[in-house]
Short mmCIF file of C-alpha atoms in Angstrom, two decimals:
data_model
loop_
_atom_site.label_atom_id
_atom_site.label_comp_id
_atom_site.label_asym_id
_atom_site.label_seq_id
_atom_site.Cartn_x
_atom_site.Cartn_y
_atom_site.Cartn_z
CA MET S 555 -26.80 2.00 40.19
CA THR S 556 -22.97 2.09 40.00
CA LYS S 557 -21.62 5.09 41.56
CA PRO S 558 -18.34 7.11 40.79
CA SER S 559 -15.46 5.17 42.06
CA THR S 560 -13.44 6.56 44.76
CA ARG S 561 -10.71 4.31 43.77
CA ARG S 562 -8.27 5.97 41.50
CA PRO S 563 -8.87 4.55 38.03
CA ASP S 564 -6.38 3.42 35.36
CA HIS S 565 -7.05 6.73 33.43
CA PRO S 566 -4.82 9.60 34.28
CA PRO S 567 -5.92 13.01 35.26
CA PHE S 568 -6.99 15.41 32.44
CA ALA S 569 -8.47 18.54 31.18
CA PHE S 570 -11.13 17.75 28.49
CA VAL S 571 -11.67 20.96 26.56
CA LEU S 572 -14.83 20.55 24.11
CA PHE S 573 -14.86 23.27 21.37
CA GLY S 574 -18.48 23.39 20.06
CA GLY S 575 -19.69 23.04 23.69
CA THR S 576 -23.07 23.80 23.11
CA GLY S 577 -23.56 22.19 19.60
CA ASP S 578 -25.59 19.17 18.59
CA LEU S 579 -22.80 16.81 18.74
CA ALA S 580 -21.69 18.03 22.29
CA MET S 581 -25.29 17.35 23.56
CA ARG S 582 -26.10 14.09 21.52
CA LYS S 583 -23.09 12.20 21.63
CA ILE S 584 -19.83 13.81 23.62
CA LEU S 585 -21.17 14.94 27.05
CA PRO S 586 -23.48 11.81 27.29
CA ALA S 587 -20.44 9.57 26.73
CA LEU S 588 -18.34 11.40 29.17
CA TYR S 589 -21.22 11.15 31.69
CA ALA S 590 -21.38 7.30 31.15
CA ALA S 591 -17.61 7.07 31.81
CA HIS S 592 -18.05 9.03 35.17
CA ARG S 593 -20.95 7.26 35.92
CA ASP S 594 -19.22 3.84 35.72
CA GLY S 595 -16.19 5.14 37.47
CA LEU S 596 -13.77 5.34 34.46
CA LEU S 597 -12.72 9.05 34.92
CA ALA S 598 -10.10 9.96 37.20
CA PRO S 599 -11.54 12.10 40.01
CA GLU S 600 -9.32 14.90 39.08
CA GLY S 601 -10.72 15.16 35.46
CA GLN S 602 -12.26 18.25 34.25
CA ILE S 603 -14.47 18.86 31.39
CA VAL S 604 -14.36 22.64 30.03
CA ALA S 605 -17.02 23.57 27.49
CA VAL S 606 -15.99 26.48 24.93
CA ALA S 607 -18.71 28.19 22.68
CA ASN S 608 -19.62 31.42 21.16
CA THR S 609 -22.83 31.51 23.22
CA ALA S 610 -23.26 34.11 25.78
CA LEU S 611 -23.93 31.76 29.15
CA ASP S 612 -22.26 31.98 32.47
CA SER S 613 -21.36 28.48 34.12
CA SER S 614 -25.14 28.10 35.71
CA GLY S 615 -26.78 28.92 32.60
CA TYR S 616 -24.47 26.32 30.62
CA LEU S 617 -25.28 23.45 33.10
CA ARG S 618 -28.94 24.22 32.87
CA TRP S 619 -28.41 23.92 29.08
CA VAL S 620 -26.48 20.87 29.50
CA GLY S 621 -29.41 19.53 31.71
CA GLU S 622 -31.89 20.20 29.33
CA HIS S 623 -30.12 19.00 26.09
CA VAL S 624 -27.96 16.22 27.30
CA LYS S 625 -30.18 14.13 29.40
CA PRO S 626 -32.46 12.88 26.93
CA HIS S 627 -29.50 11.19 25.05
CA ILE S 628 -28.24 9.40 28.21
CA ALA S 629 -28.50 5.68 27.50
CA GLY S 630 -28.40 2.66 29.82
CA THR S 631 -29.39 2.57 33.37
CA PRO S 632 -31.92 5.34 34.81
CA LEU S 633 -30.21 8.69 35.58
CA ASP S 634 -29.11 8.75 39.11
CA ASP S 635 -29.63 12.55 40.48
CA SER S 636 -26.61 12.13 42.77
CA VAL S 637 -24.23 11.01 39.95
CA TRP S 638 -25.44 13.65 37.68
CA ARG S 639 -24.76 16.49 40.19
CA SER S 640 -21.25 15.02 40.82
CA PHE S 641 -20.77 14.81 36.88
CA LEU S 642 -22.05 18.63 36.49
CA GLU S 643 -19.12 19.43 39.38
CA ARG S 644 -16.49 18.42 36.86
CA ILE S 645 -17.83 20.95 34.02
CA ALA S 646 -16.81 24.67 33.57
CA TYR S 647 -17.96 26.90 30.63
CA VAL S 648 -15.81 29.40 28.84
CA ALA S 649 -17.41 31.69 26.41
CA LEU S 650 -15.14 32.97 23.66
CA ASP S 651 -15.10 33.38 19.74
CA ALA S 652 -12.81 30.46 18.50
CA SER S 653 -11.74 32.88 15.63
CA GLN S 654 -10.43 35.57 18.03
CA PRO S 655 -6.81 34.23 19.16
CA GLU S 656 -6.74 37.12 21.75
CA ALA S 657 -9.88 35.50 23.56
CA PHE S 658 -7.97 32.25 24.37
CA SER S 659 -6.41 33.89 27.37
CA LEU S 660 -9.67 33.27 29.38
CA LEU S 661 -9.44 29.58 28.55
CA GLY S 662 -5.77 29.78 29.73
CA ASN S 663 -6.92 31.24 32.79
CA THR S 664 -9.46 28.19 33.43
CA LEU S 665 -6.94 25.73 32.68
CA ALA S 666 -3.96 27.43 34.93
CA SER S 667 -4.84 25.21 37.88
CA GLY S 668 -3.80 22.12 36.09
CA HIS S 669 -5.82 18.99 35.88
CA GLY S 670 -3.34 16.68 34.11
CA ARG S 671 -3.11 16.28 30.32
CA ARG S 672 -5.02 18.62 27.96
CA ILE S 673 -7.25 17.28 25.70
CA PHE S 674 -8.85 19.76 22.86
CA TYR S 675 -11.85 18.20 21.16
CA LEU S 676 -12.71 20.12 18.29
CA ALA S 677 -16.46 19.38 17.61
CA THR S 678 -16.76 22.34 15.27
CA GLY S 679 -16.79 22.74 11.58
CA PRO S 680 -13.40 22.01 9.80
CA ALA S 681 -13.10 25.83 8.82
CA LEU S 682 -12.17 26.25 12.60
CA PHE S 683 -9.47 23.54 12.99
CA VAL S 684 -6.62 25.56 11.88
CA PRO S 685 -7.68 29.06 13.63
CA ILE S 686 -8.26 27.13 16.99
CA CYS S 687 -5.09 25.16 16.65
CA ARG S 688 -2.93 28.37 16.06
CA ALA S 689 -4.71 30.24 18.92
CA LEU S 690 -4.18 27.18 21.35
CA ALA S 691 -0.27 27.58 20.30
CA SER S 692 -0.25 31.34 20.76
CA ALA S 693 -1.72 30.93 24.11
CA GLY S 694 1.01 28.40 24.97
CA LEU S 695 -1.56 25.46 25.55
CA THR S 696 -0.39 22.83 23.01
CA GLU S 697 2.74 21.22 25.04
CA GLY S 698 1.94 17.73 25.53
CA SER S 699 -1.60 18.05 24.81
CA ARG S 700 -3.65 15.86 22.50
CA ILE S 701 -6.32 17.26 19.72
CA VAL S 702 -9.21 15.46 18.51
CA LEU S 703 -10.35 16.29 14.88
CA GLU S 704 -13.98 15.41 13.88
CA LYS S 705 -14.85 14.64 10.31
CA PRO S 706 -15.17 15.88 7.92
CA LEU S 707 -11.68 16.76 7.73
CA GLY S 708 -11.46 18.90 4.46
CA TYR S 709 -13.72 19.03 1.35
CA ASP S 710 -11.28 16.99 -1.06
CA LEU S 711 -7.49 15.82 -0.58
CA GLU S 712 -6.12 19.14 -1.14
CA SER S 713 -8.01 20.77 1.53
CA SER S 714 -7.71 17.65 3.84
CA ASN S 715 -4.06 17.97 3.39
CA ALA S 716 -3.98 21.88 3.94
CA ILE S 717 -5.81 21.10 7.25
CA ASN S 718 -3.33 18.30 8.15
CA ASP S 719 -0.29 20.31 7.18
CA ALA S 720 -1.34 23.15 9.37
CA VAL S 721 -2.26 21.14 12.23
CA GLY S 722 0.85 19.03 11.92
CA GLN S 723 3.17 22.14 12.42
CA ILE S 724 1.39 22.49 16.02
CA PHE S 725 0.98 19.08 16.99
CA LYS S 726 3.00 15.82 16.17
CA GLU S 727 1.02 12.81 14.65
CA ASP S 728 0.92 10.80 17.69
CA GLN S 729 -0.70 13.85 19.41
CA ILE S 730 -3.52 14.03 16.72
CA TYR S 731 -6.71 11.80 17.17
CA ARG S 732 -8.80 11.61 13.85
CA ILE S 733 -12.02 10.17 15.21
CA ASP S 734 -14.15 7.98 13.01
CA HIS S 735 -16.75 6.65 15.52
CA TYR S 736 -17.70 3.33 13.61
CA LEU S 737 -14.48 2.21 14.88
CA GLY S 738 -15.33 2.53 18.36
CA LYS S 739 -18.52 0.33 17.80
CA GLU S 740 -18.65 -2.98 19.93
CA ALA S 741 -19.39 -5.02 16.68
CA VAL S 742 -16.45 -3.48 14.80
CA GLN S 743 -14.23 -4.80 17.84
CA ASN S 744 -15.92 -7.97 17.45
CA LEU S 745 -14.98 -8.32 13.95
CA LEU S 746 -11.48 -7.87 14.71
CA ALA S 747 -11.91 -10.57 17.49
CA LEU S 748 -13.71 -12.93 14.81
CA ARG S 749 -11.21 -12.63 12.45
CA PHE S 750 -7.91 -12.89 14.49
CA GLY S 751 -8.94 -14.62 17.39
CA ASN S 752 -10.34 -17.64 15.74
CA SER S 753 -8.95 -20.13 13.54
CA LEU S 754 -12.34 -21.12 12.06
CA PHE S 755 -12.66 -18.08 9.54
CA GLU S 756 -9.42 -17.38 8.64
CA PRO S 757 -8.83 -20.04 5.89
CA LEU S 758 -12.27 -18.99 4.35
CA TRP S 759 -11.48 -15.18 4.35
CA ARG S 760 -10.18 -14.85 0.89
CA ARG S 761 -11.05 -14.80 -2.94
CA GLU S 762 -11.24 -18.83 -3.23
CA TRP S 763 -14.02 -18.85 -0.69
CA VAL S 764 -15.58 -15.27 -0.69
CA GLU S 765 -18.01 -14.36 -3.54
CA SER S 766 -18.76 -10.75 -2.53
CA ILE S 767 -18.69 -8.32 0.66
CA GLN S 768 -21.70 -5.95 1.06
CA ILE S 769 -21.29 -3.00 3.30
CA THR S 770 -24.46 -0.88 4.06
CA VAL S 771 -24.82 1.89 6.41
CA ALA S 772 -28.54 3.21 5.70
CA GLU S 773 -30.44 6.17 7.76
CA GLU S 774 -33.99 6.88 7.90
CA LEU S 775 -33.26 10.40 8.77
CA GLY S 776 -32.89 13.43 6.49
CA VAL S 777 -30.44 16.04 6.80
CA GLU S 778 -32.31 17.08 10.02
CA GLY S 779 -31.91 20.85 9.72
CA ARG S 780 -27.97 20.45 8.45
CA GLY S 781 -28.89 21.23 4.93
CA ASN S 782 -26.36 24.18 4.76
CA PHE S 783 -23.53 21.63 5.79
CA TYR S 784 -24.92 18.62 4.02
CA ASP S 785 -25.48 20.61 0.79
CA GLN S 786 -21.91 21.32 0.62
CA THR S 787 -20.66 17.75 1.58
CA GLY S 788 -22.95 14.89 0.34
CA ALA S 789 -22.88 11.12 1.02
CA LEU S 790 -19.75 10.28 -0.92
CA ARG S 791 -17.69 12.62 1.38
CA ASP S 792 -19.84 12.35 4.55
CA MET S 793 -20.03 8.40 4.77
CA VAL S 794 -17.99 6.65 2.11
CA GLN S 795 -14.85 8.39 2.35
CA ASN S 796 -14.50 7.77 6.02
CA HIS S 797 -16.74 5.35 7.48
CA LEU S 798 -17.46 2.81 4.81
CA LEU S 799 -13.87 2.57 3.49
CA GLN S 800 -12.77 2.26 7.28
CA LEU S 801 -15.03 -0.84 7.38
CA LEU S 802 -13.83 -2.22 4.30
CA SER S 803 -10.14 -1.70 5.55
CA ILE S 804 -10.84 -3.67 8.39
CA ILE S 805 -12.45 -6.49 6.63
CA ALA S 806 -9.72 -6.76 4.06
CA MET S 807 -6.90 -6.37 6.11
CA GLU S 808 -4.00 -8.69 6.66
CA PRO S 809 -3.56 -9.94 10.37
CA PRO S 810 -1.51 -7.53 11.96
CA ARG S 811 1.88 -8.49 14.10
CA SER S 812 -0.10 -7.18 17.20
CA MET S 813 -2.80 -4.75 18.09
CA ASP S 814 -0.49 -2.04 18.56
CA ALA S 815 -1.85 1.23 17.04
CA ASP S 816 0.74 1.67 14.02
CA ALA S 817 0.67 -2.36 13.48
CA VAL S 818 -3.20 -2.23 13.05
CA ARG S 819 -3.06 1.12 10.93
CA ASP S 820 -0.36 -0.36 8.60
CA GLU S 821 -2.42 -3.09 7.51
CA LYS S 822 -5.55 -0.85 6.94
CA LEU S 823 -3.18 1.56 4.83
CA ARG S 824 -1.98 -1.39 2.82
CA VAL S 825 -5.72 -2.12 1.91
CA LEU S 826 -6.48 1.41 1.08
CA ARG S 827 -3.60 1.71 -1.36
CA ALA S 828 -4.28 -1.42 -3.01
CA LEU S 829 -8.05 -0.35 -3.90
CA LYS S 830 -8.48 -0.32 -7.43
CA PRO S 831 -9.15 3.14 -8.86
CA VAL S 832 -12.35 3.86 -10.58
CA LEU S 833 -11.92 6.03 -13.48
CA GLY S 834 -13.70 7.35 -16.41
CA ASP S 835 -16.58 4.99 -17.70
CA GLU S 836 -16.18 2.83 -14.80
CA ILE S 837 -17.59 5.71 -12.59
CA ARG S 838 -21.05 5.67 -14.50
CA HIS S 839 -20.63 1.78 -14.68
CA ASN S 840 -19.97 1.12 -11.13
CA VAL S 841 -21.14 4.12 -9.08
CA VAL S 842 -24.70 5.01 -8.46
CA ARG S 843 -25.56 8.30 -6.96
CA GLY S 844 -29.08 9.40 -5.84
CA GLN S 845 -31.29 11.75 -4.12
CA TYR S 846 -34.57 11.38 -2.21
CA HIS S 847 -37.70 12.82 -2.99
CA ALA S 848 -40.66 13.02 -1.06
CA GLY S 849 -42.24 9.85 0.45
CA ALA S 850 -43.18 8.21 3.79
CA ILE S 851 -41.11 7.17 6.58
CA LYS S 852 -42.98 4.86 8.78
CA GLY S 853 -46.31 6.23 7.83
CA ALA S 854 -45.12 10.02 8.13
CA SER S 855 -44.88 11.90 4.97
CA VAL S 856 -41.34 13.63 4.36
CA CYS S 857 -40.24 16.30 1.96
CA ALA S 858 -37.99 16.04 -0.80
CA TYR S 859 -34.27 16.83 -0.29
CA HIS S 860 -34.34 19.86 -2.35
CA ALA S 861 -37.37 21.32 -0.12
CA GLU S 862 -35.22 20.86 3.05
CA SER S 863 -33.99 24.20 4.79
CA GLY S 864 -30.66 25.11 3.55
CA VAL S 865 -30.53 23.10 0.48
CA GLY S 866 -29.69 25.06 -2.59
CA GLN S 867 -32.34 25.25 -5.48
CA GLY S 868 -31.70 22.83 -8.05
CA SER S 869 -28.89 20.93 -5.76
CA THR S 870 -27.45 18.17 -7.34
CA THR S 871 -25.82 16.79 -3.97
CA GLU S 872 -26.28 13.28 -3.52
CA THR S 873 -27.84 11.62 -0.37
CA PHE S 874 -27.35 8.08 -1.67
CA VAL S 875 -24.35 6.38 -3.03
CA ALA S 876 -23.95 2.69 -4.15
CA LEU S 877 -20.57 1.39 -5.64
CA LYS S 878 -18.38 -1.54 -6.53
CA ALA S 879 -14.90 -1.60 -5.09
CA GLU S 880 -12.16 -4.05 -5.72
CA VAL S 881 -8.95 -4.75 -3.71
CA GLU S 882 -5.98 -5.53 -5.88
CA ASN S 883 -3.97 -8.07 -3.95
CA TRP S 884 -3.70 -11.62 -3.86
CA ARG S 885 -6.37 -12.22 -1.10
CA TRP S 886 -9.03 -10.38 -2.68
CA ALA S 887 -8.43 -9.96 -6.33
CA GLY S 888 -11.68 -10.39 -8.33
CA VAL S 889 -13.93 -10.10 -5.35
CA PRO S 890 -16.35 -7.38 -5.68
CA PHE S 891 -16.94 -5.10 -2.34
CA PHE S 892 -20.39 -3.45 -2.74
CA LEU S 893 -20.68 -0.39 -0.60
CA ARG S 894 -24.25 1.52 0.06
CA THR S 895 -25.20 4.54 1.96
CA GLY S 896 -28.06 6.83 1.92
CA LYS S 897 -30.45 8.89 3.96
CA ARG S 898 -34.18 8.94 3.79
CA LEU S 899 -34.26 4.95 3.39
CA ALA S 900 -36.50 2.09 4.42
CA GLY S 901 -34.47 1.38 7.55
CA ARG S 902 -31.76 2.46 9.74
CA ILE S 903 -29.19 -0.51 9.53
CA ALA S 904 -25.32 -0.64 9.58
CA GLU S 905 -24.13 -3.86 8.62
CA ILE S 906 -21.35 -6.02 6.67
CA VAL S 907 -22.40 -9.17 4.68
CA VAL S 908 -19.88 -11.92 3.68
CA ASN S 909 -21.31 -13.83 0.93
CA PHE S 910 -19.08 -17.17 0.60
CA ARG S 911 -19.18 -19.29 -2.43
CA PRO S 912 -21.89 -21.78 -3.12
CA VAL S 913 -20.47 -25.37 -3.18
CA PRO S 914 -19.02 -26.36 -6.68
CA HIS S 915 -21.70 -29.18 -7.30
CA SER S 916 -24.78 -30.16 -5.55
CA ALA S 917 -26.08 -33.64 -5.16
CA LEU S 918 -29.03 -31.97 -3.00
CA GLY S 919 -30.68 -29.83 -5.81
CA PRO S 920 -30.25 -26.21 -6.53
CA THR S 921 -30.86 -24.55 -3.34
CA ALA S 922 -27.39 -25.42 -2.32
CA LEU S 923 -26.02 -23.72 -5.49
CA ARG S 924 -27.87 -20.51 -4.77
CA PRO S 925 -25.84 -17.37 -3.83
CA GLY S 926 -26.19 -16.03 -0.55
CA SER S 927 -26.87 -19.52 0.98
CA ASN S 928 -23.49 -19.39 3.21
CA ARG S 929 -23.11 -15.96 4.66
CA LEU S 930 -21.68 -13.94 7.39
CA THR S 931 -23.73 -10.89 8.75
CA ILE S 932 -22.06 -8.56 11.23
CA ARG S 933 -24.76 -6.10 12.15
CA LEU S 934 -23.63 -2.69 13.82
CA GLN S 935 -26.66 -0.98 14.32
CA PRO S 936 -29.41 -0.82 15.55
CA ASN S 937 -28.77 -4.13 17.64
CA GLU S 938 -25.18 -5.39 17.28
CA SER S 939 -24.97 -9.07 16.44
CA ILE S 940 -23.20 -11.78 14.30
CA ARG S 941 -25.26 -14.15 12.27
CA LEU S 942 -23.91 -17.25 10.23
CA SER S 943 -26.34 -18.46 7.59
CA ALA S 944 -26.13 -21.97 6.39
CA LEU S 945 -28.49 -24.61 4.85
CA ALA S 946 -30.06 -27.55 6.68
CA LYS S 947 -32.41 -30.45 5.84
CA GLN S 948 -36.05 -29.84 6.52
CA PRO S 949 -37.44 -32.43 8.84
CA GLY S 950 -39.62 -35.06 7.03
CA MET S 951 -39.40 -37.19 3.80
CA GLY S 952 -36.84 -36.28 1.14
CA MET S 953 -33.95 -34.16 1.05
CA THR S 954 -35.22 -30.36 1.08
CA LEU S 955 -32.84 -27.53 2.52
CA GLN S 956 -33.65 -24.54 4.06
CA GLY S 957 -31.83 -21.70 5.53
CA VAL S 958 -30.96 -21.71 9.14
CA HIS S 959 -29.06 -19.36 11.04
CA LEU S 960 -26.62 -19.39 14.12
CA ASP S 961 -26.95 -15.85 15.86
CA LEU S 962 -24.95 -14.10 18.38
CA ALA S 963 -26.80 -11.06 19.93
CA PHE S 964 -24.54 -9.31 22.05
CA ASP S 965 -27.07 -7.85 24.33
CA GLN S 966 -28.39 -11.15 25.01
CA PHE S 967 -25.25 -13.40 25.34
CA PHE S 968 -23.10 -10.71 27.39
CA GLN S 969 -25.06 -9.51 30.53
CA GLN S 970 -22.77 -6.65 31.13
CA ASP S 971 -23.69 -3.29 29.62
CA ARG S 972 -22.12 -2.54 26.34
CA MET S 973 -19.96 0.55 25.89
CA GLU S 974 -21.05 3.11 23.29
CA ALA S 975 -18.68 3.72 20.74
CA TYR S 976 -18.03 7.43 21.72
CA GLN S 977 -17.37 6.30 25.36
CA ARG S 978 -14.58 3.71 24.21
CA LEU S 979 -13.04 6.29 21.98
CA LEU S 980 -12.87 9.22 24.66
CA LEU S 981 -11.38 6.85 27.06
CA ASP S 982 -8.82 6.04 24.52
CA VAL S 983 -8.00 9.62 23.96
CA ILE S 984 -7.66 10.03 27.60
CA GLY S 985 -5.71 7.19 27.88
CA GLY S 986 -3.23 7.80 24.83
CA ARG S 987 -4.41 4.67 22.79
CA LEU S 988 -4.52 5.65 19.05
CA ALA S 989 -5.40 2.23 17.45
CA LEU S 990 -9.09 3.19 16.71
CA PHE S 991 -8.10 6.60 15.31
CA VAL S 992 -7.21 7.23 11.43
CA ARG S 993 -3.70 8.13 10.60
CA ARG S 994 -3.15 10.69 8.28
CA ASP S 995 -1.59 8.60 5.58
CA GLU S 996 -4.87 6.35 5.69
CA GLN S 997 -7.09 9.67 5.25
CA GLU S 998 -4.98 10.73 2.45
CA ALA S 999 -5.31 7.02 0.90
CA ALA S 1000 -8.92 7.34 1.11
CA TRP S 1001 -9.30 10.92 -0.27
CA ARG S 1002 -7.01 9.96 -3.13
CA TRP S 1003 -9.48 6.77 -4.03
CA VAL S 1004 -12.85 8.89 -4.05
CA ALA S 1005 -11.18 11.96 -5.83
CA PRO S 1006 -11.83 10.72 -9.32
CA ILE S 1007 -15.39 10.13 -8.43
CA ILE S 1008 -15.96 13.55 -7.10
CA GLU S 1009 -14.08 15.23 -10.14
CA ASP S 1010 -16.23 13.36 -12.36
CA TRP S 1011 -19.59 14.28 -10.72
CA LEU S 1012 -18.18 17.87 -10.80
CA GLY S 1013 -18.05 17.77 -14.26
CA ASN S 1014 -21.06 15.65 -15.06
CA ALA S 1015 -24.19 17.44 -16.02
CA SER S 1016 -26.61 14.58 -15.25
CA PRO S 1017 -28.39 14.71 -11.82
CA PRO S 1018 -28.61 12.22 -9.16
CA LYS S 1019 -30.98 9.41 -9.67
CA PRO S 1020 -34.12 10.22 -8.08
CA TYR S 1021 -35.80 7.60 -5.12
CA ALA S 1022 -38.63 7.87 -3.01
CA SER S 1023 -38.28 8.33 0.86
CA GLY S 1024 -38.78 5.35 2.48
CA THR S 1025 -37.39 3.06 -0.29
CA TRP S 1026 -33.85 1.38 -0.40
CA GLY S 1027 -32.61 3.94 -2.92
CA PRO S 1028 -32.88 4.07 -6.82
CA ALA S 1029 -33.24 1.14 -9.07
CA ALA S 1030 -29.68 1.53 -10.52
CA ALA S 1031 -28.15 0.37 -7.09
CA SER S 1032 -30.00 -2.98 -7.43
CA ALA S 1033 -29.20 -3.06 -11.01
CA LEU S 1034 -25.39 -2.91 -9.92
CA LEU S 1035 -25.56 -5.97 -7.96
CA ALA S 1036 -27.64 -7.69 -10.48
CA ARG S 1037 -24.86 -7.41 -13.03
CA HIS S 1038 -22.70 -9.53 -10.68
CA ASN S 1039 -25.62 -12.32 -10.01
CA THR S 1040 -26.45 -11.10 -6.45
CA CYS S 1041 -28.69 -8.88 -4.62
CA TRP S 1042 -28.81 -6.55 -1.60
CA PRO S 1043 -30.27 -8.51 1.48
CA GLU S 1044 -33.75 -7.14 1.54
CA GLU S 1045 -34.18 -8.08 -1.94
CA GLU S 1046 -34.03 -11.87 -1.59
CA ASN S 1047 -37.08 -14.09 -1.59
#
């Protein structure tokens, strides 16, 4: 077991203030990630964690809460009691109502002793982002600090701009960290390494050789008690506008001049601005929205979306989206990007599939002409890996081709433990590295692209297409790809 290092690490002293400190995100992701960084000796000894919530607890009560709710979500090596106790020594708790600015003097008193740069992580609903920032400013706590904003940042382009405008009056752009945890995943980092660290793929990474690209983020879970939130959000806002479009921009971006934050984000922005608008009849032809009905997940019966707690009667909120996007530039013109995400699907998968064009003529039979014979699959979850699919001759007489795979499973090839996405991103916030965070103009470009779809759905009386829980979504999602002579990976023979 690796114990916290007594050597001063590269990361500077900090005071990490976690708003929403008793919430689900704090318990499942943020505090486990900070514990892992502490366990691995990656946090400065002077670093302090201050949890803030409206729950009436004293410090000892909060630490008991943390022990009960955080420990089950700590991955990796077995938990060491001495390391856990030393982690708890970093944590203080402040009970306050974030909507009451006068209460922030309590927080100021806790931070008065000084523990380095202040980092304010807003793991709250977006309605509290602006009040919290204004209260921090009124309490004189924002000078030289950093602010981390969780998604969703608004409900549409207008509300997103309103939040960004208000936060931008208090914090400079280089102080604002808009987090998208998919950008911290090891496989996404390896996608950058694969593209820009090797000469093998770059000549093929263009319209002449790529037939289509598919991005899937599928969940087996439903709304999991978040019906009130999800019914006002839906899959398009919750997943497509941020996670999927960020992945698309990384796949399609031009090589940056360096890995500096703005160099990388400038190239992603160019992709988002080059997305062909989806308007009018194209929305009905190229966008599928669905909603799960009752079914079974791994043999267990689950209810329909409209029966979930907090979901409105007769709700038309989508729990599934599949769509075709196009990037209008020289590299990608004419190549369809198929994006798909949904809840209560047949499996938990996040992956990117790059389908290369088949050979123009085959002397070896029709197998070599079959779409999908040559592809690159980047798996983000559950097991991060990269797979290259090709054709080879079967042993024996004749020239019969069969698909073969070259696999890189990160957990098998690399012996060291992989860093979880939130741990990497939190260390980047502490270290002041912005490359893996979303810049405001990126966010605006993404909202601008999905806005016509949102507006069309608001004015469209037709309900989402139903699909049974435990399936891969409505049949219309398969038909969308069939019109382009391709299919989703699970539909292949």
